[in-house]
Amino acid sequence: MPTPASPQRRIGVLLVNLGTPDSPQTPDVRRYLNEFLTDGRVIDMPAAVRYPLFQGLVVPLRAPKSAKIYQQLWTERGSPLLYHGLDLQKMVQEKLGKDYVVAFGMRYQNPSIEKALDELREAAVDRIIVLPLFPQYAAASTGSVQEKVMDIVSKWWVVPSISFISTFTDDPGFIGTFVTLGKEEMAKRKYDHVVFSYHGIPERHVLKGSHNNYCKLGSCCNSYNKNNRYCYRAQCYETSRQLAAGLGLAPEQYTTSFQSRLQSRLRDPWLQPYTDEVLKEMPAKGIKNVLAFSPAFVADCLETTIEVGLEFKEMFEEAGGEHWQLVPSLNSHPQWVEGVVSMIHRN
């Protein structure tokens, strides 16, 4: 007697990036910043302080200025972070095939994580793999996505198996694609130095997550091991070491630094050295041509295109530098698509 065919069991994949305003206009930017800067994992203050401070003071002051910057960033396709994410989703779906359903969401604003998870639930997937598109784990980025996903699915009556890819600091596909892009730029001209600039976080975030009080914000990050596997700082330094190895750089030929700090408002030290301070000192040391990477991001966005690509370039040239070049992010590069597919298959 023939055995009845079992129903097809598909795997859901949720790709998540940080977020973007719906438009570069001030009201939409304000909504985005309100959601982002009142997240307790981003600004780890008591809610009674966080909401009045940021909704009542910081966001209203910051939104018009940020809107002008987003207007510089916006293209005919809209926000780069959004369309690069959608392109990646489409290409990963094509590579994975019909046994997978790939959805894309943003931690803040649209398309929301909830909408993306609803797509997977409607597809009746057997289980879900969540890939936050942040190479280095931080409680304020990957941790926030994980918390949001768990909060949403906790309200479902039927909850499928869910797994998270929490970090891909040293993933071969991630490292290899950046090496490919870097070599393409290095073939065009000779550079005196390479800067790997990562998004900064407050030092207290690192210390709060320290395993057995291992982290000392110093030489403890000289190796990547079981004690600092989820230390953001250690992961950044490990990414730099692997990129440097792939690019054939000696330790003295590159610098690891941190950008995008909010120290002036929060009066709290962030991870150092600060990229904007480091680059101003370079021309006086004879470093006139610099190649810059933003390896905390896998898609070009405000922090890469505007901050590293334009603002840091202006600072460097004002300090006497001659050429500052940003390496493009991974976006939907075919090698990166293959890397994402490989991570999904391994998980």
PDB file of C-alpha atoms in Angstrom, residues 32-324:
ATOM      1  CA  TYR A  32      12.322  56.775  13.041  1.00  0.00           C
ATOM      2  CA  LEU A  33      14.545  58.443  15.651  1.00  0.00           C
ATOM      3  CA  ASN A  34      11.799  58.222  18.284  1.00  0.00           C
ATOM      4  CA  GLU A  35      11.571  54.476  17.851  1.00  0.00           C
ATOM      5  CA  PHE A  36      15.325  53.958  17.588  1.00  0.00           C
ATOM      6  CA  LEU A  37      16.481  56.168  20.439  1.00  0.00           C
ATOM      7  CA  THR A  38      13.859  55.021  22.931  1.00  0.00           C
ATOM      8  CA  ASP A  39      14.881  51.369  22.587  1.00  0.00           C
ATOM      9  CA  GLY A  40      16.140  50.365  26.020  1.00  0.00           C
ATOM     10  CA  ARG A  41      18.915  48.291  24.472  1.00  0.00           C
ATOM     11  CA  VAL A  42      20.197  51.264  22.465  1.00  0.00           C
ATOM     12  CA  ILE A  43      19.909  53.833  25.251  1.00  0.00           C
ATOM     13  CA  ASP A  44      20.155  51.805  28.451  1.00  0.00           C
ATOM     14  CA  MET A  45      18.659  54.384  30.762  1.00  0.00           C
ATOM     15  CA  PRO A  46      15.554  53.911  32.915  1.00  0.00           C
ATOM     16  CA  ALA A  47      12.437  54.467  30.807  1.00  0.00           C
ATOM     17  CA  ALA A  48      11.352  57.296  33.084  1.00  0.00           C
ATOM     18  CA  VAL A  49      14.494  59.195  32.040  1.00  0.00           C
ATOM     19  CA  ARG A  50      14.946  57.866  28.498  1.00  0.00           C
ATOM     20  CA  TYR A  51      11.553  58.799  27.061  1.00  0.00           C
ATOM     21  CA  PRO A  52      11.323  62.406  28.306  1.00  0.00           C
ATOM     22  CA  LEU A  53      14.971  63.090  27.432  1.00  0.00           C
ATOM     23  CA  PHE A  54      14.954  61.705  23.914  1.00  0.00           C
ATOM     24  CA  GLN A  55      11.352  62.257  22.848  1.00  0.00           C
ATOM     25  CA  GLY A  56      11.181  65.653  24.484  1.00  0.00           C
ATOM     26  CA  LEU A  57      14.647  67.069  23.793  1.00  0.00           C
ATOM     27  CA  VAL A  58      17.124  65.043  21.726  1.00  0.00           C
ATOM     28  CA  VAL A  59      14.869  63.853  18.893  1.00  0.00           C
ATOM     29  CA  PRO A  60      13.126  67.211  18.230  1.00  0.00           C
ATOM     30  CA  LEU A  61      16.539  68.894  18.000  1.00  0.00           C
ATOM     31  CA  ARG A  62      18.160  66.142  15.965  1.00  0.00           C
ATOM     32  CA  ALA A  63      15.391  65.296  13.474  1.00  0.00           C
ATOM     33  CA  PRO A  64      15.661  68.417  11.218  1.00  0.00           C
ATOM     34  CA  LYS A  65      19.462  68.064  11.042  1.00  0.00           C
ATOM     35  CA  SER A  66      19.245  64.339  10.324  1.00  0.00           C
ATOM     36  CA  ALA A  67      16.597  64.955   7.663  1.00  0.00           C
ATOM     37  CA  LYS A  68      19.026  67.151   5.718  1.00  0.00           C
ATOM     38  CA  ILE A  69      21.622  64.371   5.841  1.00  0.00           C
ATOM     39  CA  TYR A  70      19.088  61.758   4.723  1.00  0.00           C
ATOM     40  CA  GLN A  71      18.203  64.018   1.786  1.00  0.00           C
ATOM     41  CA  GLN A  72      21.851  63.785   0.705  1.00  0.00           C
ATOM     42  CA  LEU A  73      21.714  60.002   1.008  1.00  0.00           C
ATOM     43  CA  TRP A  74      18.354  59.384  -0.713  1.00  0.00           C
ATOM     44  CA  THR A  75      18.346  58.096  -4.291  1.00  0.00           C
ATOM     45  CA  GLU A  76      15.717  57.491  -6.971  1.00  0.00           C
ATOM     46  CA  ARG A  77      15.196  54.057  -5.414  1.00  0.00           C
ATOM     47  CA  GLY A  78      14.823  55.573  -1.954  1.00  0.00           C
ATOM     48  CA  SER A  79      16.875  54.620   1.092  1.00  0.00           C
ATOM     49  CA  PRO A  80      19.994  52.581   0.220  1.00  0.00           C
ATOM     50  CA  LEU A  81      19.671  50.497   3.379  1.00  0.00           C
ATOM     51  CA  LEU A  82      16.176  49.467   2.289  1.00  0.00           C
ATOM     52  CA  TYR A  83      16.741  48.719  -1.388  1.00  0.00           C
ATOM     53  CA  HIS A  84      20.042  46.927  -0.767  1.00  0.00           C
ATOM     54  CA  GLY A  85      18.199  44.786   1.790  1.00  0.00           C
ATOM     55  CA  LEU A  86      15.394  43.992  -0.636  1.00  0.00           C
ATOM     56  CA  ASP A  87      17.910  43.176  -3.369  1.00  0.00           C
ATOM     57  CA  LEU A  88      19.719  40.835  -0.986  1.00  0.00           C
ATOM     58  CA  GLN A  89      16.443  39.161  -0.005  1.00  0.00           C
ATOM     59  CA  LYS A  90      15.556  38.531  -3.655  1.00  0.00           C
ATOM     60  CA  MET A  91      18.961  37.131  -4.570  1.00  0.00           C
ATOM     61  CA  VAL A  92      19.200  34.914  -1.496  1.00  0.00           C
ATOM     62  CA  GLN A  93      15.697  33.598  -2.211  1.00  0.00           C
ATOM     63  CA  GLU A  94      16.726  32.721  -5.768  1.00  0.00           C
ATOM     64  CA  LYS A  95      19.824  30.893  -4.546  1.00  0.00           C
ATOM     65  CA  LEU A  96      18.077  28.989  -1.756  1.00  0.00           C
ATOM     66  CA  GLY A  97      15.186  27.883  -3.937  1.00  0.00           C
ATOM     67  CA  LYS A  98      11.642  26.700  -3.251  1.00  0.00           C
ATOM     68  CA  ASP A  99      12.468  24.859  -0.007  1.00  0.00           C
ATOM     69  CA  TYR A 100      13.004  28.235   1.686  1.00  0.00           C
ATOM     70  CA  VAL A 101      10.957  31.391   2.201  1.00  0.00           C
ATOM     71  CA  VAL A 102      13.086  34.508   2.681  1.00  0.00           C
ATOM     72  CA  ALA A 103      11.643  37.647   4.293  1.00  0.00           C
ATOM     73  CA  PHE A 104      13.245  41.000   5.051  1.00  0.00           C
ATOM     74  CA  GLY A 105      12.434  43.368   7.903  1.00  0.00           C
ATOM     75  CA  MET A 106      13.771  46.374   9.773  1.00  0.00           C
ATOM     76  CA  ARG A 107      14.166  46.643  13.520  1.00  0.00           C
ATOM     77  CA  TYR A 108      12.830  50.211  13.358  1.00  0.00           C
ATOM     78  CA  GLN A 109      10.109  51.421  10.992  1.00  0.00           C
ATOM     79  CA  ASN A 110       9.292  49.685   7.703  1.00  0.00           C
ATOM     80  CA  PRO A 111       9.101  46.954   6.573  1.00  0.00           C
ATOM     81  CA  SER A 112       8.709  45.867  10.181  1.00  0.00           C
ATOM     82  CA  ILE A 113       9.962  42.647  11.732  1.00  0.00           C
ATOM     83  CA  GLU A 114       6.350  41.834  12.611  1.00  0.00           C
ATOM     84  CA  LYS A 115       5.275  42.101   8.959  1.00  0.00           C
ATOM     85  CA  ALA A 116       8.183  39.927   7.845  1.00  0.00           C
ATOM     86  CA  LEU A 117       7.407  37.290  10.480  1.00  0.00           C
ATOM     87  CA  ASP A 118       3.749  37.305   9.432  1.00  0.00           C
ATOM     88  CA  GLU A 119       4.889  36.486   5.882  1.00  0.00           C
ATOM     89  CA  LEU A 120       6.756  33.458   7.199  1.00  0.00           C
ATOM     90  CA  ARG A 121       3.826  32.384   9.369  1.00  0.00           C
ATOM     91  CA  GLU A 122       1.438  32.659   6.411  1.00  0.00           C
ATOM     92  CA  ALA A 123       3.836  30.468   4.422  1.00  0.00           C
ATOM     93  CA  ALA A 124       3.522  27.834   7.184  1.00  0.00           C
ATOM     94  CA  VAL A 125       7.286  27.352   7.438  1.00  0.00           C
ATOM     95  CA  ASP A 126       8.508  24.490   9.575  1.00  0.00           C
ATOM     96  CA  ARG A 127      11.143  26.578  11.343  1.00  0.00           C
ATOM     97  CA  ILE A 128      12.726  30.018  11.139  1.00  0.00           C
ATOM     98  CA  ILE A 129      16.367  31.094  10.910  1.00  0.00           C
ATOM     99  CA  VAL A 130      16.891  34.728  11.909  1.00  0.00           C
ATOM    100  CA  LEU A 131      19.950  36.532  10.528  1.00  0.00           C
ATOM    101  CA  PRO A 132      20.393  40.055  11.932  1.00  0.00           C
ATOM    102  CA  LEU A 133      22.631  41.762   9.372  1.00  0.00           C
ATOM    103  CA  PHE A 134      25.159  42.983  11.942  1.00  0.00           C
ATOM    104  CA  PRO A 135      28.515  41.181  11.630  1.00  0.00           C
ATOM    105  CA  GLN A 136      29.578  41.828  15.223  1.00  0.00           C
ATOM    106  CA  TYR A 137      27.144  41.052  18.024  1.00  0.00           C
ATOM    107  CA  ALA A 138      26.076  44.001  20.190  1.00  0.00           C
ATOM    108  CA  ALA A 139      23.188  44.104  22.647  1.00  0.00           C
ATOM    109  CA  ALA A 140      22.011  47.342  20.997  1.00  0.00           C
ATOM    110  CA  SER A 141      21.777  45.823  17.505  1.00  0.00           C
ATOM    111  CA  THR A 142      21.648  42.024  17.245  1.00  0.00           C
ATOM    112  CA  GLY A 143      20.385  41.711  20.819  1.00  0.00           C
ATOM    113  CA  SER A 144      17.590  44.177  20.139  1.00  0.00           C
ATOM    114  CA  VAL A 145      16.494  42.245  17.036  1.00  0.00           C
ATOM    115  CA  GLN A 146      16.489  38.983  18.964  1.00  0.00           C
ATOM    116  CA  GLU A 147      14.439  40.512  21.767  1.00  0.00           C
ATOM    117  CA  LYS A 148      11.922  41.948  19.290  1.00  0.00           C
ATOM    118  CA  VAL A 149      11.527  38.652  17.432  1.00  0.00           C
ATOM    119  CA  MET A 150      10.985  36.723  20.662  1.00  0.00           C
ATOM    120  CA  ASP A 151       8.487  39.302  21.886  1.00  0.00           C
ATOM    121  CA  ILE A 152       6.444  39.001  18.670  1.00  0.00           C
ATOM    122  CA  VAL A 153       6.426  35.206  18.403  1.00  0.00           C
ATOM    123  CA  SER A 154       5.653  34.822  22.105  1.00  0.00           C
ATOM    124  CA  LYS A 155       2.152  36.042  21.224  1.00  0.00           C
ATOM    125  CA  TRP A 156       1.642  33.390  18.535  1.00  0.00           C
ATOM    126  CA  TRP A 157      -0.464  30.387  19.502  1.00  0.00           C
ATOM    127  CA  VAL A 158       1.785  28.064  17.475  1.00  0.00           C
ATOM    128  CA  VAL A 159       5.485  28.916  17.685  1.00  0.00           C
ATOM    129  CA  PRO A 160       7.809  27.104  15.255  1.00  0.00           C
ATOM    130  CA  SER A 161      11.433  26.291  16.032  1.00  0.00           C
ATOM    131  CA  ILE A 162      13.508  29.488  15.811  1.00  0.00           C
ATOM    132  CA  SER A 163      17.283  29.845  15.655  1.00  0.00           C
ATOM    133  CA  PHE A 164      19.469  32.946  15.495  1.00  0.00           C
ATOM    134  CA  ILE A 165      22.752  33.598  13.748  1.00  0.00           C
ATOM    135  CA  SER A 166      24.098  35.914  16.414  1.00  0.00           C
ATOM    136  CA  THR A 167      27.441  36.880  14.892  1.00  0.00           C
ATOM    137  CA  PHE A 168      29.390  36.403  11.686  1.00  0.00           C
ATOM    138  CA  THR A 169      32.483  38.340  12.729  1.00  0.00           C
ATOM    139  CA  ASP A 170      34.869  35.890  11.079  1.00  0.00           C
ATOM    140  CA  ASP A 171      32.576  34.306   8.509  1.00  0.00           C
ATOM    141  CA  PRO A 172      34.532  33.467   5.316  1.00  0.00           C
ATOM    142  CA  GLY A 173      31.852  34.891   3.009  1.00  0.00           C
ATOM    143  CA  PHE A 174      31.670  38.168   4.929  1.00  0.00           C
ATOM    144  CA  ILE A 175      35.451  38.566   5.188  1.00  0.00           C
ATOM    145  CA  GLY A 176      36.090  37.362   1.654  1.00  0.00           C
ATOM    146  CA  THR A 177      33.691  39.810   0.026  1.00  0.00           C
ATOM    147  CA  PHE A 178      35.199  42.796   1.814  1.00  0.00           C
ATOM    148  CA  VAL A 179      38.682  41.571   0.828  1.00  0.00           C
ATOM    149  CA  THR A 180      37.562  41.367  -2.806  1.00  0.00           C
ATOM    150  CA  LEU A 181      36.152  44.905  -2.705  1.00  0.00           C
ATOM    151  CA  GLY A 182      39.249  46.204  -0.923  1.00  0.00           C
ATOM    152  CA  LYS A 183      41.630  44.667  -3.440  1.00  0.00           C
ATOM    153  CA  GLU A 184      39.669  46.280  -6.261  1.00  0.00           C
ATOM    154  CA  GLU A 185      40.293  49.708  -4.708  1.00  0.00           C
ATOM    155  CA  MET A 186      43.936  48.916  -3.883  1.00  0.00           C
ATOM    156  CA  ALA A 187      44.541  47.996  -7.531  1.00  0.00           C
ATOM    157  CA  LYS A 188      43.585  51.535  -8.568  1.00  0.00           C
ATOM    158  CA  ARG A 189      46.205  53.400  -6.508  1.00  0.00           C
ATOM    159  CA  LYS A 190      48.759  53.063  -3.720  1.00  0.00           C
ATOM    160  CA  TYR A 191      47.573  53.735  -0.176  1.00  0.00           C
ATOM    161  CA  ASP A 192      49.720  54.667   2.811  1.00  0.00           C
ATOM    162  CA  HIS A 193      47.355  53.218   5.387  1.00  0.00           C
ATOM    163  CA  VAL A 194      44.052  51.402   5.865  1.00  0.00           C
ATOM    164  CA  VAL A 195      41.386  52.348   8.429  1.00  0.00           C
ATOM    165  CA  PHE A 196      38.755  49.886   9.629  1.00  0.00           C
ATOM    166  CA  SER A 197      36.079  52.098  11.176  1.00  0.00           C
ATOM    167  CA  TYR A 198      33.330  50.430  13.233  1.00  0.00           C
ATOM    168  CA  HIS A 199      30.169  51.868  14.714  1.00  0.00           C
ATOM    169  CA  GLY A 200      30.904  52.837  18.304  1.00  0.00           C
ATOM    170  CA  ILE A 201      29.005  51.799  21.414  1.00  0.00           C
ATOM    171  CA  PRO A 202      29.363  53.013  25.012  1.00  0.00           C
ATOM    172  CA  GLU A 203      32.140  51.304  26.950  1.00  0.00           C
ATOM    173  CA  ARG A 204      29.584  50.344  29.578  1.00  0.00           C
ATOM    174  CA  HIS A 205      27.753  48.178  27.027  1.00  0.00           C
ATOM    175  CA  VAL A 206      30.909  46.124  26.579  1.00  0.00           C
ATOM    176  CA  LEU A 207      31.541  45.858  30.309  1.00  0.00           C
ATOM    177  CA  LYS A 208      27.924  44.877  31.051  1.00  0.00           C
ATOM    178  CA  GLY A 209      28.264  41.901  28.713  1.00  0.00           C
ATOM    179  CA  SER A 210      31.693  40.819  29.904  1.00  0.00           C
ATOM    180  CA  HIS A 211      31.957  37.079  30.608  1.00  0.00           C
ATOM    181  CA  ASN A 212      33.411  36.470  34.089  1.00  0.00           C
ATOM    182  CA  ASN A 213      34.691  40.069  34.152  1.00  0.00           C
ATOM    183  CA  TYR A 214      37.122  39.163  31.355  1.00  0.00           C
ATOM    184  CA  CYS A 215      36.920  42.448  29.470  1.00  0.00           C
ATOM    185  CA  LYS A 216      39.366  45.208  30.427  1.00  0.00           C
ATOM    186  CA  LEU A 217      38.981  47.334  27.263  1.00  0.00           C
ATOM    187  CA  GLY A 218      42.602  46.639  26.427  1.00  0.00           C
ATOM    188  CA  SER A 219      44.875  43.773  25.384  1.00  0.00           C
ATOM    189  CA  CYS A 220      42.117  41.271  26.212  1.00  0.00           C
ATOM    190  CA  CYS A 221      40.948  41.830  22.625  1.00  0.00           C
ATOM    191  CA  ASN A 222      44.299  40.748  21.141  1.00  0.00           C
ATOM    192  CA  SER A 223      42.830  37.277  20.699  1.00  0.00           C
ATOM    193  CA  TYR A 224      39.318  36.066  19.936  1.00  0.00           C
ATOM    194  CA  ASN A 225      38.273  33.238  22.236  1.00  0.00           C
ATOM    195  CA  LYS A 226      35.415  31.703  24.229  1.00  0.00           C
ATOM    196  CA  ASN A 227      35.662  34.417  26.886  1.00  0.00           C
ATOM    197  CA  ASN A 228      35.129  37.332  24.487  1.00  0.00           C
ATOM    198  CA  ARG A 229      33.177  35.693  21.659  1.00  0.00           C
ATOM    199  CA  TYR A 230      30.253  38.090  22.219  1.00  0.00           C
ATOM    200  CA  CYS A 231      32.340  41.128  23.167  1.00  0.00           C
ATOM    201  CA  TYR A 232      31.667  43.744  20.505  1.00  0.00           C
ATOM    202  CA  ARG A 233      35.135  45.259  20.801  1.00  0.00           C
ATOM    203  CA  ALA A 234      36.889  41.890  20.542  1.00  0.00           C
ATOM    204  CA  GLN A 235      34.817  40.998  17.488  1.00  0.00           C
ATOM    205  CA  CYS A 236      35.757  44.256  15.750  1.00  0.00           C
ATOM    206  CA  TYR A 237      39.452  43.641  16.327  1.00  0.00           C
ATOM    207  CA  GLU A 238      39.095  40.060  15.075  1.00  0.00           C
ATOM    208  CA  THR A 239      37.338  41.251  11.914  1.00  0.00           C
ATOM    209  CA  SER A 240      40.180  43.724  11.356  1.00  0.00           C
ATOM    210  CA  ARG A 241      42.816  41.023  11.802  1.00  0.00           C
ATOM    211  CA  GLN A 242      41.090  38.738   9.317  1.00  0.00           C
ATOM    212  CA  LEU A 243      40.587  41.512   6.777  1.00  0.00           C
ATOM    213  CA  ALA A 244      44.203  42.586   7.161  1.00  0.00           C
ATOM    214  CA  ALA A 245      45.362  39.018   6.581  1.00  0.00           C
ATOM    215  CA  GLY A 246      43.251  38.762   3.437  1.00  0.00           C
ATOM    216  CA  LEU A 247      44.567  42.088   2.158  1.00  0.00           C
ATOM    217  CA  GLY A 248      48.177  41.266   3.023  1.00  0.00           C
ATOM    218  CA  LEU A 249      48.551  44.067   5.588  1.00  0.00           C
ATOM    219  CA  ALA A 250      51.050  44.121   8.434  1.00  0.00           C
ATOM    220  CA  PRO A 251      49.811  45.386  11.857  1.00  0.00           C
ATOM    221  CA  GLU A 252      51.436  48.791  11.369  1.00  0.00           C
ATOM    222  CA  GLN A 253      49.643  49.266   8.041  1.00  0.00           C
ATOM    223  CA  TYR A 254      46.136  49.490   9.447  1.00  0.00           C
ATOM    224  CA  THR A 255      44.143  51.043  12.288  1.00  0.00           C
ATOM    225  CA  THR A 256      40.957  49.884  14.009  1.00  0.00           C
ATOM    226  CA  SER A 257      38.788  52.750  15.241  1.00  0.00           C
ATOM    227  CA  PHE A 258      35.201  53.640  16.138  1.00  0.00           C
ATOM    228  CA  GLN A 259      32.745  56.218  14.804  1.00  0.00           C
ATOM    229  CA  SER A 260      29.212  57.625  15.331  1.00  0.00           C
ATOM    230  CA  ARG A 261      29.487  58.267  19.062  1.00  0.00           C
ATOM    231  CA  LEU A 262      26.903  60.234  21.034  1.00  0.00           C
ATOM    232  CA  GLN A 263      29.350  61.115  23.780  1.00  0.00           C
ATOM    233  CA  SER A 264      28.767  64.858  23.579  1.00  0.00           C
ATOM    234  CA  ARG A 265      25.150  64.378  24.645  1.00  0.00           C
ATOM    235  CA  LEU A 266      25.439  61.433  27.015  1.00  0.00           C
ATOM    236  CA  ARG A 267      28.722  62.488  28.687  1.00  0.00           C
ATOM    237  CA  ASP A 268      29.796  58.878  28.663  1.00  0.00           C
ATOM    238  CA  PRO A 269      32.938  57.333  27.093  1.00  0.00           C
ATOM    239  CA  TRP A 270      32.462  55.269  23.964  1.00  0.00           C
ATOM    240  CA  LEU A 271      34.846  52.754  22.451  1.00  0.00           C
ATOM    241  CA  GLN A 272      38.154  54.293  21.444  1.00  0.00           C
ATOM    242  CA  PRO A 273      40.120  55.319  19.455  1.00  0.00           C
ATOM    243  CA  TYR A 274      37.642  57.620  17.738  1.00  0.00           C
ATOM    244  CA  THR A 275      37.937  57.595  13.939  1.00  0.00           C
ATOM    245  CA  ASP A 276      37.427  61.336  13.548  1.00  0.00           C
ATOM    246  CA  GLU A 277      40.316  62.031  15.921  1.00  0.00           C
ATOM    247  CA  VAL A 278      42.619  59.383  14.487  1.00  0.00           C
ATOM    248  CA  LEU A 279      42.297  60.571  10.897  1.00  0.00           C
ATOM    249  CA  LYS A 280      43.146  64.190  11.784  1.00  0.00           C
ATOM    250  CA  GLU A 281      46.531  63.062  13.148  1.00  0.00           C
ATOM    251  CA  MET A 282      47.517  60.987  10.119  1.00  0.00           C
ATOM    252  CA  PRO A 283      48.713  63.660   7.631  1.00  0.00           C
ATOM    253  CA  ALA A 284      51.245  64.997  10.148  1.00  0.00           C
ATOM    254  CA  LYS A 285      52.670  61.450  10.329  1.00  0.00           C
ATOM    255  CA  GLY A 286      53.107  61.311   6.566  1.00  0.00           C
ATOM    256  CA  ILE A 287      49.930  59.314   5.951  1.00  0.00           C
ATOM    257  CA  LYS A 288      48.385  61.182   3.041  1.00  0.00           C
ATOM    258  CA  ASN A 289      46.433  58.453   1.216  1.00  0.00           C
ATOM    259  CA  VAL A 290      43.972  56.324   3.201  1.00  0.00           C
ATOM    260  CA  LEU A 291      41.649  53.474   2.264  1.00  0.00           C
ATOM    261  CA  ALA A 292      38.689  53.239   4.659  1.00  0.00           C
ATOM    262  CA  PHE A 293      36.402  50.287   5.380  1.00  0.00           C
ATOM    263  CA  SER A 294      33.161  50.199   7.422  1.00  0.00           C
ATOM    264  CA  PRO A 295      33.048  46.504   8.405  1.00  0.00           C
ATOM    265  CA  ALA A 296      30.261  46.912  10.969  1.00  0.00           C
ATOM    266  CA  PHE A 297      27.831  47.393   8.069  1.00  0.00           C
ATOM    267  CA  VAL A 298      26.881  45.058   5.229  1.00  0.00           C
ATOM    268  CA  ALA A 299      24.895  47.679   3.292  1.00  0.00           C
ATOM    269  CA  ASP A 300      25.726  51.263   2.470  1.00  0.00           C
ATOM    270  CA  CYS A 301      23.827  53.757   4.586  1.00  0.00           C
ATOM    271  CA  LEU A 302      24.154  57.104   6.310  1.00  0.00           C
ATOM    272  CA  GLU A 303      27.060  55.908   8.493  1.00  0.00           C
ATOM    273  CA  THR A 304      29.070  54.631   5.519  1.00  0.00           C
ATOM    274  CA  THR A 305      28.248  56.857   2.552  1.00  0.00           C
ATOM    275  CA  ILE A 306      27.852  60.147   4.415  1.00  0.00           C
ATOM    276  CA  GLU A 307      29.887  59.822   7.619  1.00  0.00           C
ATOM    277  CA  VAL A 308      32.874  57.784   6.437  1.00  0.00           C
ATOM    278  CA  GLY A 309      32.686  58.559   2.727  1.00  0.00           C
ATOM    279  CA  LEU A 310      32.058  62.311   2.847  1.00  0.00           C
ATOM    280  CA  GLU A 311      32.462  63.815   6.336  1.00  0.00           C
ATOM    281  CA  PHE A 312      35.650  61.934   7.208  1.00  0.00           C
ATOM    282  CA  LYS A 313      37.051  62.706   3.761  1.00  0.00           C
ATOM    283  CA  GLU A 314      36.547  66.427   4.373  1.00  0.00           C
ATOM    284  CA  MET A 315      38.156  66.204   7.826  1.00  0.00           C
ATOM    285  CA  PHE A 316      41.127  64.296   6.437  1.00  0.00           C
ATOM    286  CA  GLU A 317      41.725  66.756   3.614  1.00  0.00           C
ATOM    287  CA  GLU A 318      41.375  69.745   5.963  1.00  0.00           C
ATOM    288  CA  ALA A 319      44.082  68.177   8.141  1.00  0.00           C
ATOM    289  CA  GLY A 320      46.417  67.955   5.149  1.00  0.00           C
ATOM    290  CA  GLY A 321      45.510  64.575   3.690  1.00  0.00           C
ATOM    291  CA  GLU A 322      45.444  64.072  -0.061  1.00  0.00           C
ATOM    292  CA  HIS A 323      43.106  61.142  -0.725  1.00  0.00           C
ATOM    293  CA  TRP A 324      40.512  59.359   1.417  1.00  0.00           C
TER     294      TRP A 324
END
